[in-house]
Amino acid sequence: MNYDLFNGDADGICALLQLRKAEPRDAALITGVKRDINLMSKVNAVSGDKITVLDVSMDKNKDALEKALFRGASVFYVDHHFSGDIPEHENLTAIINEAPDVCTAALVNGYLNGRHLDWAVTGAFGDNLKDTARTLASSLDISEQDLVSLDALGTYINYNGYGPAIADLHFDPKDLYLRLYAADGPLDFVHNSADFKKLSTGYGEDMAKAEALQPLHSNATSAVFLLPDETWARRVSGVYSNDLATENPERAHAVLTLKDNGNYLISVRAPMIKKSGAAELCMQFPTGGGRAGAAGINDLPADTLQGFIDAFEQAYSA
């Protein structure tokens, strides 16, 4: 069996698009909402299986990864999140880079020597790595207007991945990947697919609601926003965090979404001028993880909310 495991956000989807456009392979697709990252546990690997894993933390999948390797599966693993110790095994090929200006789509682009650069640029834009995306795009022969279109598409793909359940999304990430794969490149999808219009309209409507929010707390170095327990809020939490970070590059941001169990889903963005500390902060709490510039907590108990806010403010105090 072949398995393709990928994060359901723009980075994971665009990484796999590049890889399978360059190296087609029939494979079982395993993904989910952006926060569904324990993907290796969904594979019952046996000897001879080929497993590709894109844009999910190796640290969070370590036990299942080691089990698959022990059983004789070969694993190709590309990621930019905290990995912990990387297993040394002849059947593991790992491309891991935790630098804050790197994403999985960019790493796959390097592996493929730029064979599908337009999808790498789209993924970097979606991961809110605007400078990285534009640097990559310098090798593309496209107009500024087309570059803006790639930025929009990446943002919309990323937006679609947020929410605690597939039912909250406009598209199941697996289905969205297949629709994107069927297009003749990202610009073809932008100009000729009704699915792009659906994502664009949904994004615009949801962001208009988010932009009306006032911060729960703010100062010169950090700000905390609380989103309600509503479907639009669950969809918008990640891209709203990215917009806040872009618009206020010297400030750290935490966006809290109230969940139906009374706990909180949290997105943290480090200041754009110094992308550090986000993963370290979130990993202090159960279900927390991410990377230096952007991280999150999947399920913060309500009675620890003030403790998180205190730790957040301390981490990014002047």
PDB file of C-alpha atoms in Angstrom:
ATOM      1  CA  MET A   1       0.000   0.000   0.000  1.00  0.00           C
ATOM      2  CA  ASN A   2       0.951   3.607  -0.564  1.00  0.00           C
ATOM      3  CA  TYR A   3      -0.211   6.281   1.853  1.00  0.00           C
ATOM      4  CA  ASP A   4      -0.111  10.080   1.525  1.00  0.00           C
ATOM      5  CA  LEU A   5      -0.553  11.798   4.896  1.00  0.00           C
ATOM      6  CA  PHE A   6      -0.834  15.585   4.836  1.00  0.00           C
ATOM      7  CA  ASN A   7      -2.018  18.482   6.933  1.00  0.00           C
ATOM      8  CA  GLY A   8      -5.354  19.818   5.713  1.00  0.00           C
ATOM      9  CA  ASP A   9      -4.095  23.403   5.468  1.00  0.00           C
ATOM     10  CA  ALA A  10      -2.518  25.237   2.523  1.00  0.00           C
ATOM     11  CA  ASP A  11       1.017  24.142   3.325  1.00  0.00           C
ATOM     12  CA  GLY A  12       0.216  20.442   3.540  1.00  0.00           C
ATOM     13  CA  ILE A  13      -2.043  20.442   0.492  1.00  0.00           C
ATOM     14  CA  CYS A  14       0.348  22.465  -1.672  1.00  0.00           C
ATOM     15  CA  ALA A  15       3.277  20.295  -0.603  1.00  0.00           C
ATOM     16  CA  LEU A  16       1.444  17.159  -1.747  1.00  0.00           C
ATOM     17  CA  LEU A  17       0.268  18.814  -4.967  1.00  0.00           C
ATOM     18  CA  GLN A  18       3.878  19.477  -5.946  1.00  0.00           C
ATOM     19  CA  LEU A  19       5.011  15.998  -5.046  1.00  0.00           C
ATOM     20  CA  ARG A  20       2.252  14.132  -6.853  1.00  0.00           C
ATOM     21  CA  LYS A  21       2.350  16.364  -9.931  1.00  0.00           C
ATOM     22  CA  ALA A  22       6.055  15.510 -10.187  1.00  0.00           C
ATOM     23  CA  GLU A  23       5.879  11.930  -8.924  1.00  0.00           C
ATOM     24  CA  PRO A  24       2.375  10.527  -9.551  1.00  0.00           C
ATOM     25  CA  ARG A  25       1.410   7.677  -7.261  1.00  0.00           C
ATOM     26  CA  ASP A  26      -1.843   5.930  -6.396  1.00  0.00           C
ATOM     27  CA  ALA A  27      -2.102   6.309  -2.645  1.00  0.00           C
ATOM     28  CA  ALA A  28      -4.632   6.328   0.156  1.00  0.00           C
ATOM     29  CA  LEU A  29      -5.121   9.965   1.208  1.00  0.00           C
ATOM     30  CA  ILE A  30      -5.135  10.604   4.949  1.00  0.00           C
ATOM     31  CA  THR A  31      -5.788  14.118   6.209  1.00  0.00           C
ATOM     32  CA  GLY A  32      -8.326  16.140   8.203  1.00  0.00           C
ATOM     33  CA  VAL A  33      -8.831  19.553   9.718  1.00  0.00           C
ATOM     34  CA  LYS A  34      -5.653  21.514  10.321  1.00  0.00           C
ATOM     35  CA  ARG A  35      -5.451  20.555  13.991  1.00  0.00           C
ATOM     36  CA  ASP A  36      -5.810  16.844  13.224  1.00  0.00           C
ATOM     37  CA  ILE A  37      -2.114  16.014  13.202  1.00  0.00           C
ATOM     38  CA  ASN A  38      -1.878  12.505  14.697  1.00  0.00           C
ATOM     39  CA  LEU A  39      -2.066  11.076  11.203  1.00  0.00           C
ATOM     40  CA  MET A  40       0.496   8.268  11.491  1.00  0.00           C
ATOM     41  CA  SER A  41      -1.753   6.524  14.015  1.00  0.00           C
ATOM     42  CA  LYS A  42      -4.339   6.087  11.234  1.00  0.00           C
ATOM     43  CA  VAL A  43      -2.014   3.847   9.211  1.00  0.00           C
ATOM     44  CA  ASN A  44      -1.719   0.150  10.004  1.00  0.00           C
ATOM     45  CA  ALA A  45       1.594  -0.221   8.194  1.00  0.00           C
ATOM     46  CA  VAL A  46       3.125  -3.495   7.076  1.00  0.00           C
ATOM     47  CA  SER A  47       6.389  -4.411   5.381  1.00  0.00           C
ATOM     48  CA  GLY A  48       6.737  -2.880   1.928  1.00  0.00           C
ATOM     49  CA  ASP A  49       4.295  -0.007   2.467  1.00  0.00           C
ATOM     50  CA  LYS A  50       5.395   3.441   1.281  1.00  0.00           C
ATOM     51  CA  ILE A  51       4.261   6.319   3.479  1.00  0.00           C
ATOM     52  CA  THR A  52       4.623  10.023   2.697  1.00  0.00           C
ATOM     53  CA  VAL A  53       4.050  12.443   5.582  1.00  0.00           C
ATOM     54  CA  LEU A  54       3.808  16.188   4.958  1.00  0.00           C
ATOM     55  CA  ASP A  55       3.434  19.130   7.331  1.00  0.00           C
ATOM     56  CA  VAL A  56       2.663  17.406  10.619  1.00  0.00           C
ATOM     57  CA  SER A  57       4.951  17.384  13.633  1.00  0.00           C
ATOM     58  CA  MET A  58       7.182  14.334  13.829  1.00  0.00           C
ATOM     59  CA  ASP A  59       7.264  14.766  17.589  1.00  0.00           C
ATOM     60  CA  LYS A  60       3.481  14.281  17.756  1.00  0.00           C
ATOM     61  CA  ASN A  61       3.696  11.178  15.531  1.00  0.00           C
ATOM     62  CA  LYS A  62       6.884   9.637  16.899  1.00  0.00           C
ATOM     63  CA  ASP A  63       5.455   6.429  18.395  1.00  0.00           C
ATOM     64  CA  ALA A  64       3.421   5.557  15.290  1.00  0.00           C
ATOM     65  CA  LEU A  65       6.347   6.452  13.040  1.00  0.00           C
ATOM     66  CA  GLU A  66       8.713   4.153  14.886  1.00  0.00           C
ATOM     67  CA  LYS A  67       6.127   1.363  14.805  1.00  0.00           C
ATOM     68  CA  ALA A  68       5.744   1.713  11.025  1.00  0.00           C
ATOM     69  CA  LEU A  69       9.503   1.646  10.529  1.00  0.00           C
ATOM     70  CA  PHE A  70       9.825  -1.405  12.796  1.00  0.00           C
ATOM     71  CA  ARG A  71       7.221  -3.207  10.691  1.00  0.00           C
ATOM     72  CA  GLY A  72       9.234  -2.603   7.530  1.00  0.00           C
ATOM     73  CA  ALA A  73       7.447   0.355   5.943  1.00  0.00           C
ATOM     74  CA  SER A  74       9.460   3.090   4.246  1.00  0.00           C
ATOM     75  CA  VAL A  75       8.641   6.686   5.205  1.00  0.00           C
ATOM     76  CA  PHE A  76       9.334   9.966   3.410  1.00  0.00           C
ATOM     77  CA  TYR A  77       8.782  12.736   5.969  1.00  0.00           C
ATOM     78  CA  VAL A  78       8.877  16.492   5.232  1.00  0.00           C
ATOM     79  CA  ASP A  79       7.995  19.090   7.846  1.00  0.00           C
ATOM     80  CA  HIS A  80       8.918  22.364   9.537  1.00  0.00           C
ATOM     81  CA  HIS A  81       7.354  21.898  12.990  1.00  0.00           C
ATOM     82  CA  PHE A  82       9.130  20.778  16.161  1.00  0.00           C
ATOM     83  CA  SER A  83      10.414  17.278  15.481  1.00  0.00           C
ATOM     84  CA  GLY A  84      12.207  16.188  18.621  1.00  0.00           C
ATOM     85  CA  ASP A  85      14.866  13.545  18.053  1.00  0.00           C
ATOM     86  CA  ILE A  86      14.657  12.168  14.521  1.00  0.00           C
ATOM     87  CA  PRO A  87      14.852   8.345  14.454  1.00  0.00           C
ATOM     88  CA  GLU A  88      17.859   6.891  12.687  1.00  0.00           C
ATOM     89  CA  HIS A  89      16.535   4.221  10.372  1.00  0.00           C
ATOM     90  CA  GLU A  90      17.446   3.073   6.873  1.00  0.00           C
ATOM     91  CA  ASN A  91      13.790   3.227   5.795  1.00  0.00           C
ATOM     92  CA  LEU A  92      13.281   6.843   6.891  1.00  0.00           C
ATOM     93  CA  THR A  93      14.028   9.827   4.664  1.00  0.00           C
ATOM     94  CA  ALA A  94      13.434  13.004   6.656  1.00  0.00           C
ATOM     95  CA  ILE A  95      13.599  16.585   5.409  1.00  0.00           C
ATOM     96  CA  ILE A  96      13.068  18.674   8.532  1.00  0.00           C
ATOM     97  CA  ASN A  97      13.747  22.390   8.877  1.00  0.00           C
ATOM     98  CA  GLU A  98      12.271  24.337  11.800  1.00  0.00           C
ATOM     99  CA  ALA A  99      13.462  27.783  10.659  1.00  0.00           C
ATOM    100  CA  PRO A 100      10.667  30.367  11.032  1.00  0.00           C
ATOM    101  CA  ASP A 101      10.829  31.460   7.380  1.00  0.00           C
ATOM    102  CA  VAL A 102      10.437  27.914   6.012  1.00  0.00           C
ATOM    103  CA  CYS A 103       7.302  25.868   5.283  1.00  0.00           C
ATOM    104  CA  THR A 104       6.761  22.343   4.041  1.00  0.00           C
ATOM    105  CA  ALA A 105       5.742  23.504   0.555  1.00  0.00           C
ATOM    106  CA  ALA A 106       9.077  25.336   0.263  1.00  0.00           C
ATOM    107  CA  LEU A 107      10.981  22.250   1.438  1.00  0.00           C
ATOM    108  CA  VAL A 108       9.245  20.071  -1.154  1.00  0.00           C
ATOM    109  CA  ASN A 109      10.026  22.725  -3.761  1.00  0.00           C
ATOM    110  CA  GLY A 110      13.703  22.385  -2.910  1.00  0.00           C
ATOM    111  CA  TYR A 111      13.501  18.598  -3.076  1.00  0.00           C
ATOM    112  CA  LEU A 112      11.898  18.821  -6.531  1.00  0.00           C
ATOM    113  CA  ASN A 113      14.234  21.563  -7.765  1.00  0.00           C
ATOM    114  CA  GLY A 114      11.338  23.910  -8.452  1.00  0.00           C
ATOM    115  CA  ARG A 115       9.374  21.634 -10.794  1.00  0.00           C
ATOM    116  CA  HIS A 116       6.020  22.996  -9.566  1.00  0.00           C
ATOM    117  CA  LEU A 117       7.086  26.303  -8.103  1.00  0.00           C
ATOM    118  CA  ASP A 118       3.677  27.945  -8.509  1.00  0.00           C
ATOM    119  CA  TRP A 119       2.179  25.540  -5.969  1.00  0.00           C
ATOM    120  CA  ALA A 120       5.101  26.144  -3.579  1.00  0.00           C
ATOM    121  CA  VAL A 121       4.478  29.888  -3.757  1.00  0.00           C
ATOM    122  CA  THR A 122       0.767  29.325  -3.093  1.00  0.00           C
ATOM    123  CA  GLY A 123       1.574  27.190  -0.058  1.00  0.00           C
ATOM    124  CA  ALA A 124       4.010  29.725   1.374  1.00  0.00           C
ATOM    125  CA  PHE A 125       1.445  32.500   0.988  1.00  0.00           C
ATOM    126  CA  GLY A 126      -1.119  30.310   2.711  1.00  0.00           C
ATOM    127  CA  ASP A 127       1.272  29.706   5.600  1.00  0.00           C
ATOM    128  CA  ASN A 128       1.563  33.501   5.992  1.00  0.00           C
ATOM    129  CA  LEU A 129       5.205  33.479   4.876  1.00  0.00           C
ATOM    130  CA  LYS A 130       4.758  36.415   2.512  1.00  0.00           C
ATOM    131  CA  ASP A 131       8.447  37.243   2.136  1.00  0.00           C
ATOM    132  CA  THR A 132       9.319  33.595   1.530  1.00  0.00           C
ATOM    133  CA  ALA A 133       6.553  33.332  -1.075  1.00  0.00           C
ATOM    134  CA  ARG A 134       7.716  36.429  -2.940  1.00  0.00           C
ATOM    135  CA  THR A 135      11.328  35.276  -2.850  1.00  0.00           C
ATOM    136  CA  LEU A 136      10.302  31.939  -4.360  1.00  0.00           C
ATOM    137  CA  ALA A 137       8.104  33.731  -6.905  1.00  0.00           C
ATOM    138  CA  SER A 138      11.037  35.739  -8.222  1.00  0.00           C
ATOM    139  CA  SER A 139      11.756  32.731 -10.449  1.00  0.00           C
ATOM    140  CA  LEU A 140       8.208  32.691 -11.848  1.00  0.00           C
ATOM    141  CA  ASP A 141       7.354  34.603 -14.993  1.00  0.00           C
ATOM    142  CA  ILE A 142       4.017  35.987 -13.808  1.00  0.00           C
ATOM    143  CA  SER A 143       2.465  39.408 -13.323  1.00  0.00           C
ATOM    144  CA  GLU A 144       1.944  41.140  -9.999  1.00  0.00           C
ATOM    145  CA  GLN A 145      -1.789  40.587 -10.422  1.00  0.00           C
ATOM    146  CA  ASP A 146      -1.245  36.846 -10.799  1.00  0.00           C
ATOM    147  CA  LEU A 147       0.999  36.861  -7.741  1.00  0.00           C
ATOM    148  CA  VAL A 148      -1.815  38.509  -5.776  1.00  0.00           C
ATOM    149  CA  SER A 149      -4.098  35.721  -7.015  1.00  0.00           C
ATOM    150  CA  LEU A 150      -1.688  33.059  -5.681  1.00  0.00           C
ATOM    151  CA  ASP A 151      -1.639  34.898  -2.359  1.00  0.00           C
ATOM    152  CA  ALA A 152      -5.439  34.867  -2.238  1.00  0.00           C
ATOM    153  CA  LEU A 153      -5.678  31.183  -3.180  1.00  0.00           C
ATOM    154  CA  GLY A 154      -3.140  30.169  -0.537  1.00  0.00           C
ATOM    155  CA  THR A 155      -5.011  32.180   2.075  1.00  0.00           C
ATOM    156  CA  TYR A 156      -8.341  30.613   1.125  1.00  0.00           C
ATOM    157  CA  ILE A 157      -6.982  27.055   1.155  1.00  0.00           C
ATOM    158  CA  ASN A 158      -5.535  27.724   4.600  1.00  0.00           C
ATOM    159  CA  TYR A 159      -8.799  29.269   5.789  1.00  0.00           C
ATOM    160  CA  ASN A 160     -10.672  26.162   4.689  1.00  0.00           C
ATOM    161  CA  GLY A 161      -8.595  23.926   6.969  1.00  0.00           C
ATOM    162  CA  TYR A 162      -9.580  25.496  10.285  1.00  0.00           C
ATOM    163  CA  GLY A 163     -12.340  24.218  12.521  1.00  0.00           C
ATOM    164  CA  PRO A 164     -12.561  21.300  14.959  1.00  0.00           C
ATOM    165  CA  ALA A 165     -14.639  19.163  12.559  1.00  0.00           C
ATOM    166  CA  ILE A 166     -14.919  18.562   8.818  1.00  0.00           C
ATOM    167  CA  ALA A 167     -18.540  19.724   9.040  1.00  0.00           C
ATOM    168  CA  ASP A 168     -17.326  23.244   9.874  1.00  0.00           C
ATOM    169  CA  LEU A 169     -15.358  23.522   6.615  1.00  0.00           C
ATOM    170  CA  HIS A 170     -16.465  24.458   3.118  1.00  0.00           C
ATOM    171  CA  PHE A 171     -14.594  21.447   1.707  1.00  0.00           C
ATOM    172  CA  ASP A 172     -13.175  18.286   3.201  1.00  0.00           C
ATOM    173  CA  PRO A 173      -9.403  18.886   2.764  1.00  0.00           C
ATOM    174  CA  LYS A 174      -9.076  15.574   0.918  1.00  0.00           C
ATOM    175  CA  ASP A 175     -11.750  16.664  -1.554  1.00  0.00           C
ATOM    176  CA  LEU A 176     -10.203  20.120  -1.926  1.00  0.00           C
ATOM    177  CA  TYR A 177      -6.817  18.544  -2.670  1.00  0.00           C
ATOM    178  CA  LEU A 178      -8.369  16.432  -5.446  1.00  0.00           C
ATOM    179  CA  ARG A 179     -10.150  19.459  -6.935  1.00  0.00           C
ATOM    180  CA  LEU A 180      -6.916  21.438  -6.921  1.00  0.00           C
ATOM    181  CA  TYR A 181      -4.975  18.515  -8.398  1.00  0.00           C
ATOM    182  CA  ALA A 182      -7.433  18.363 -11.293  1.00  0.00           C
ATOM    183  CA  ALA A 183      -6.677  21.993 -12.191  1.00  0.00           C
ATOM    184  CA  ASP A 184      -3.935  22.950 -14.622  1.00  0.00           C
ATOM    185  CA  GLY A 185      -2.050  24.857 -11.955  1.00  0.00           C
ATOM    186  CA  PRO A 186      -3.175  27.317  -9.273  1.00  0.00           C
ATOM    187  CA  LEU A 187      -3.987  30.164 -11.666  1.00  0.00           C
ATOM    188  CA  ASP A 188      -6.240  27.863 -13.676  1.00  0.00           C
ATOM    189  CA  PHE A 189      -8.102  27.066 -10.455  1.00  0.00           C
ATOM    190  CA  VAL A 190      -8.409  30.766  -9.615  1.00  0.00           C
ATOM    191  CA  HIS A 191      -9.753  31.777 -13.009  1.00  0.00           C
ATOM    192  CA  ASN A 192     -11.842  28.755 -14.000  1.00  0.00           C
ATOM    193  CA  SER A 193     -13.166  27.000 -10.898  1.00  0.00           C
ATOM    194  CA  ALA A 194     -16.441  27.757  -9.109  1.00  0.00           C
ATOM    195  CA  ASP A 195     -14.773  26.300  -6.015  1.00  0.00           C
ATOM    196  CA  PHE A 196     -12.473  29.324  -5.847  1.00  0.00           C
ATOM    197  CA  LYS A 197     -15.520  31.591  -5.821  1.00  0.00           C
ATOM    198  CA  LYS A 198     -17.046  29.586  -2.981  1.00  0.00           C
ATOM    199  CA  LEU A 199     -13.877  29.897  -0.898  1.00  0.00           C
ATOM    200  CA  SER A 200     -13.504  33.600  -1.698  1.00  0.00           C
ATOM    201  CA  THR A 201     -17.105  34.400  -0.747  1.00  0.00           C
ATOM    202  CA  GLY A 202     -16.936  32.405   2.478  1.00  0.00           C
ATOM    203  CA  TYR A 203     -13.660  34.002   3.463  1.00  0.00           C
ATOM    204  CA  GLY A 204     -14.969  37.512   2.858  1.00  0.00           C
ATOM    205  CA  GLU A 205     -18.145  36.960   4.862  1.00  0.00           C
ATOM    206  CA  ASP A 206     -16.357  35.326   7.806  1.00  0.00           C
ATOM    207  CA  MET A 207     -13.557  37.885   7.963  1.00  0.00           C
ATOM    208  CA  ALA A 208     -16.042  40.768   7.999  1.00  0.00           C
ATOM    209  CA  LYS A 209     -17.490  39.342  11.214  1.00  0.00           C
ATOM    210  CA  ALA A 210     -14.048  38.828  12.743  1.00  0.00           C
ATOM    211  CA  GLU A 211     -12.859  42.345  11.945  1.00  0.00           C
ATOM    212  CA  ALA A 212     -15.675  43.765  14.067  1.00  0.00           C
ATOM    213  CA  LEU A 213     -14.247  42.137  17.208  1.00  0.00           C
ATOM    214  CA  GLN A 214     -12.512  44.092  19.959  1.00  0.00           C
ATOM    215  CA  PRO A 215      -9.546  42.612  21.861  1.00  0.00           C
ATOM    216  CA  LEU A 216     -10.061  40.980  25.216  1.00  0.00           C
ATOM    217  CA  HIS A 217      -6.689  42.463  26.170  1.00  0.00           C
ATOM    218  CA  SER A 218      -4.070  44.466  24.317  1.00  0.00           C
ATOM    219  CA  ASN A 219      -0.899  46.437  24.901  1.00  0.00           C
ATOM    220  CA  ALA A 220       2.142  47.385  22.858  1.00  0.00           C
ATOM    221  CA  THR A 221       3.592  43.854  22.811  1.00  0.00           C
ATOM    222  CA  SER A 222       0.638  41.447  22.902  1.00  0.00           C
ATOM    223  CA  ALA A 223      -3.080  41.153  22.271  1.00  0.00           C
ATOM    224  CA  VAL A 224      -5.707  38.510  23.026  1.00  0.00           C
ATOM    225  CA  PHE A 225      -8.929  38.110  21.017  1.00  0.00           C
ATOM    226  CA  LEU A 226     -11.887  35.868  21.876  1.00  0.00           C
ATOM    227  CA  LEU A 227     -14.038  34.349  19.118  1.00  0.00           C
ATOM    228  CA  PRO A 228     -17.512  32.962  19.883  1.00  0.00           C
ATOM    229  CA  ASP A 229     -18.625  29.335  19.639  1.00  0.00           C
ATOM    230  CA  GLU A 230     -19.975  29.738  16.111  1.00  0.00           C
ATOM    231  CA  THR A 231     -19.151  27.987  12.845  1.00  0.00           C
ATOM    232  CA  TRP A 232     -17.781  31.093  11.113  1.00  0.00           C
ATOM    233  CA  ALA A 233     -15.465  31.757  14.054  1.00  0.00           C
ATOM    234  CA  ARG A 234     -14.065  28.241  14.015  1.00  0.00           C
ATOM    235  CA  ARG A 235     -13.315  28.571  10.308  1.00  0.00           C
ATOM    236  CA  VAL A 236     -11.639  31.948  10.566  1.00  0.00           C
ATOM    237  CA  SER A 237      -9.451  31.532  13.661  1.00  0.00           C
ATOM    238  CA  GLY A 238      -6.186  30.783  11.874  1.00  0.00           C
ATOM    239  CA  VAL A 239      -6.340  33.259   9.005  1.00  0.00           C
ATOM    240  CA  TYR A 240      -7.615  35.948  11.368  1.00  0.00           C
ATOM    241  CA  SER A 241      -4.537  35.331  13.528  1.00  0.00           C
ATOM    242  CA  ASN A 242      -2.346  35.689  10.436  1.00  0.00           C
ATOM    243  CA  ASP A 243      -4.007  38.978   9.473  1.00  0.00           C
ATOM    244  CA  LEU A 244      -3.551  40.384  12.965  1.00  0.00           C
ATOM    245  CA  ALA A 245       0.125  39.431  12.868  1.00  0.00           C
ATOM    246  CA  THR A 246       0.629  41.039   9.451  1.00  0.00           C
ATOM    247  CA  GLU A 247      -1.161  44.255  10.404  1.00  0.00           C
ATOM    248  CA  ASN A 248       0.647  44.576  13.761  1.00  0.00           C
ATOM    249  CA  PRO A 249       4.109  43.115  13.127  1.00  0.00           C
ATOM    250  CA  GLU A 250       5.617  44.238  16.444  1.00  0.00           C
ATOM    251  CA  ARG A 251       2.874  42.598  18.530  1.00  0.00           C
ATOM    252  CA  ALA A 252       2.212  38.964  19.481  1.00  0.00           C
ATOM    253  CA  HIS A 253      -1.353  37.685  19.109  1.00  0.00           C
ATOM    254  CA  ALA A 254      -3.453  34.952  20.676  1.00  0.00           C
ATOM    255  CA  VAL A 255      -6.849  34.178  19.175  1.00  0.00           C
ATOM    256  CA  LEU A 256      -9.100  32.085  21.424  1.00  0.00           C
ATOM    257  CA  THR A 257     -12.133  30.257  20.070  1.00  0.00           C
ATOM    258  CA  LEU A 258     -14.698  29.004  22.581  1.00  0.00           C
ATOM    259  CA  LYS A 259     -15.500  25.334  21.983  1.00  0.00           C
ATOM    260  CA  ASP A 260     -18.769  23.533  22.615  1.00  0.00           C
ATOM    261  CA  ASN A 261     -17.169  21.644  25.527  1.00  0.00           C
ATOM    262  CA  GLY A 262     -16.414  24.931  27.304  1.00  0.00           C
ATOM    263  CA  ASN A 263     -12.685  24.785  26.566  1.00  0.00           C
ATOM    264  CA  TYR A 264     -10.667  26.880  24.124  1.00  0.00           C
ATOM    265  CA  LEU A 265      -8.975  26.395  20.764  1.00  0.00           C
ATOM    266  CA  ILE A 266      -6.002  28.768  20.609  1.00  0.00           C
ATOM    267  CA  SER A 267      -3.907  30.169  17.764  1.00  0.00           C
ATOM    268  CA  VAL A 268      -0.708  32.023  18.697  1.00  0.00           C
ATOM    269  CA  ARG A 269       1.337  34.209  16.380  1.00  0.00           C
ATOM    270  CA  ALA A 270       4.714  35.587  17.422  1.00  0.00           C
ATOM    271  CA  PRO A 271       5.573  39.138  16.326  1.00  0.00           C
ATOM    272  CA  MET A 272       6.425  39.210  12.632  1.00  0.00           C
ATOM    273  CA  ILE A 273       9.607  41.148  13.402  1.00  0.00           C
ATOM    274  CA  LYS A 274      10.810  38.319  15.658  1.00  0.00           C
ATOM    275  CA  LYS A 275       9.229  34.958  14.934  1.00  0.00           C
ATOM    276  CA  SER A 276      10.107  33.061  18.078  1.00  0.00           C
ATOM    277  CA  GLY A 277       8.636  31.528  21.197  1.00  0.00           C
ATOM    278  CA  ALA A 278       5.198  30.413  19.958  1.00  0.00           C
ATOM    279  CA  ALA A 279       5.834  26.659  20.002  1.00  0.00           C
ATOM    280  CA  GLU A 280       7.720  26.871  23.284  1.00  0.00           C
ATOM    281  CA  LEU A 281       4.775  28.704  24.859  1.00  0.00           C
ATOM    282  CA  CYS A 282       2.068  26.377  23.550  1.00  0.00           C
ATOM    283  CA  MET A 283       3.958  23.207  24.405  1.00  0.00           C
ATOM    284  CA  GLN A 284       3.704  24.172  28.084  1.00  0.00           C
ATOM    285  CA  PHE A 285       0.057  23.125  27.823  1.00  0.00           C
ATOM    286  CA  PRO A 286      -1.444  19.715  26.898  1.00  0.00           C
ATOM    287  CA  THR A 287      -2.469  19.485  23.205  1.00  0.00           C
ATOM    288  CA  GLY A 288      -0.136  22.400  22.385  1.00  0.00           C
ATOM    289  CA  GLY A 289       2.467  22.525  19.642  1.00  0.00           C
ATOM    290  CA  GLY A 290       3.548  24.223  16.425  1.00  0.00           C
ATOM    291  CA  ARG A 291       6.577  26.160  15.307  1.00  0.00           C
ATOM    292  CA  ALA A 292       8.531  29.202  16.474  1.00  0.00           C
ATOM    293  CA  GLY A 293       6.447  31.806  14.676  1.00  0.00           C
ATOM    294  CA  ALA A 294       3.001  30.212  14.789  1.00  0.00           C
ATOM    295  CA  ALA A 295       1.596  27.624  17.154  1.00  0.00           C
ATOM    296  CA  GLY A 296      -1.592  26.602  18.897  1.00  0.00           C
ATOM    297  CA  ILE A 297      -3.399  24.620  21.562  1.00  0.00           C
ATOM    298  CA  ASN A 298      -6.182  22.294  20.484  1.00  0.00           C
ATOM    299  CA  ASP A 299      -8.086  22.029  23.755  1.00  0.00           C
ATOM    300  CA  LEU A 300      -7.196  24.384  26.614  1.00  0.00           C
ATOM    301  CA  PRO A 301      -9.288  23.659  29.732  1.00  0.00           C
ATOM    302  CA  ALA A 302     -11.355  26.677  30.757  1.00  0.00           C
ATOM    303  CA  ASP A 303      -9.899  26.703  34.264  1.00  0.00           C
ATOM    304  CA  THR A 304      -6.376  27.212  32.864  1.00  0.00           C
ATOM    305  CA  LEU A 305      -7.272  30.127  30.578  1.00  0.00           C
ATOM    306  CA  GLN A 306      -5.902  32.806  32.893  1.00  0.00           C
ATOM    307  CA  GLY A 307      -2.726  30.805  33.314  1.00  0.00           C
ATOM    308  CA  PHE A 308      -2.309  30.735  29.544  1.00  0.00           C
ATOM    309  CA  ILE A 309      -2.950  34.478  29.216  1.00  0.00           C
ATOM    310  CA  ASP A 310      -0.400  35.195  31.950  1.00  0.00           C
ATOM    311  CA  ALA A 311       2.186  32.952  30.270  1.00  0.00           C
ATOM    312  CA  PHE A 312       1.454  34.534  26.883  1.00  0.00           C
ATOM    313  CA  GLU A 313       1.883  38.078  28.187  1.00  0.00           C
ATOM    314  CA  GLN A 314       5.088  37.127  29.991  1.00  0.00           C
ATOM    315  CA  ALA A 315       6.526  35.402  26.936  1.00  0.00           C
ATOM    316  CA  TYR A 316       6.069  38.525  24.824  1.00  0.00           C
ATOM    317  CA  SER A 317       6.562  41.289  27.366  1.00  0.00           C
ATOM    318  CA  ALA A 318       8.894  44.088  26.303  1.00  0.00           C
TER     319      ALA A 318
END
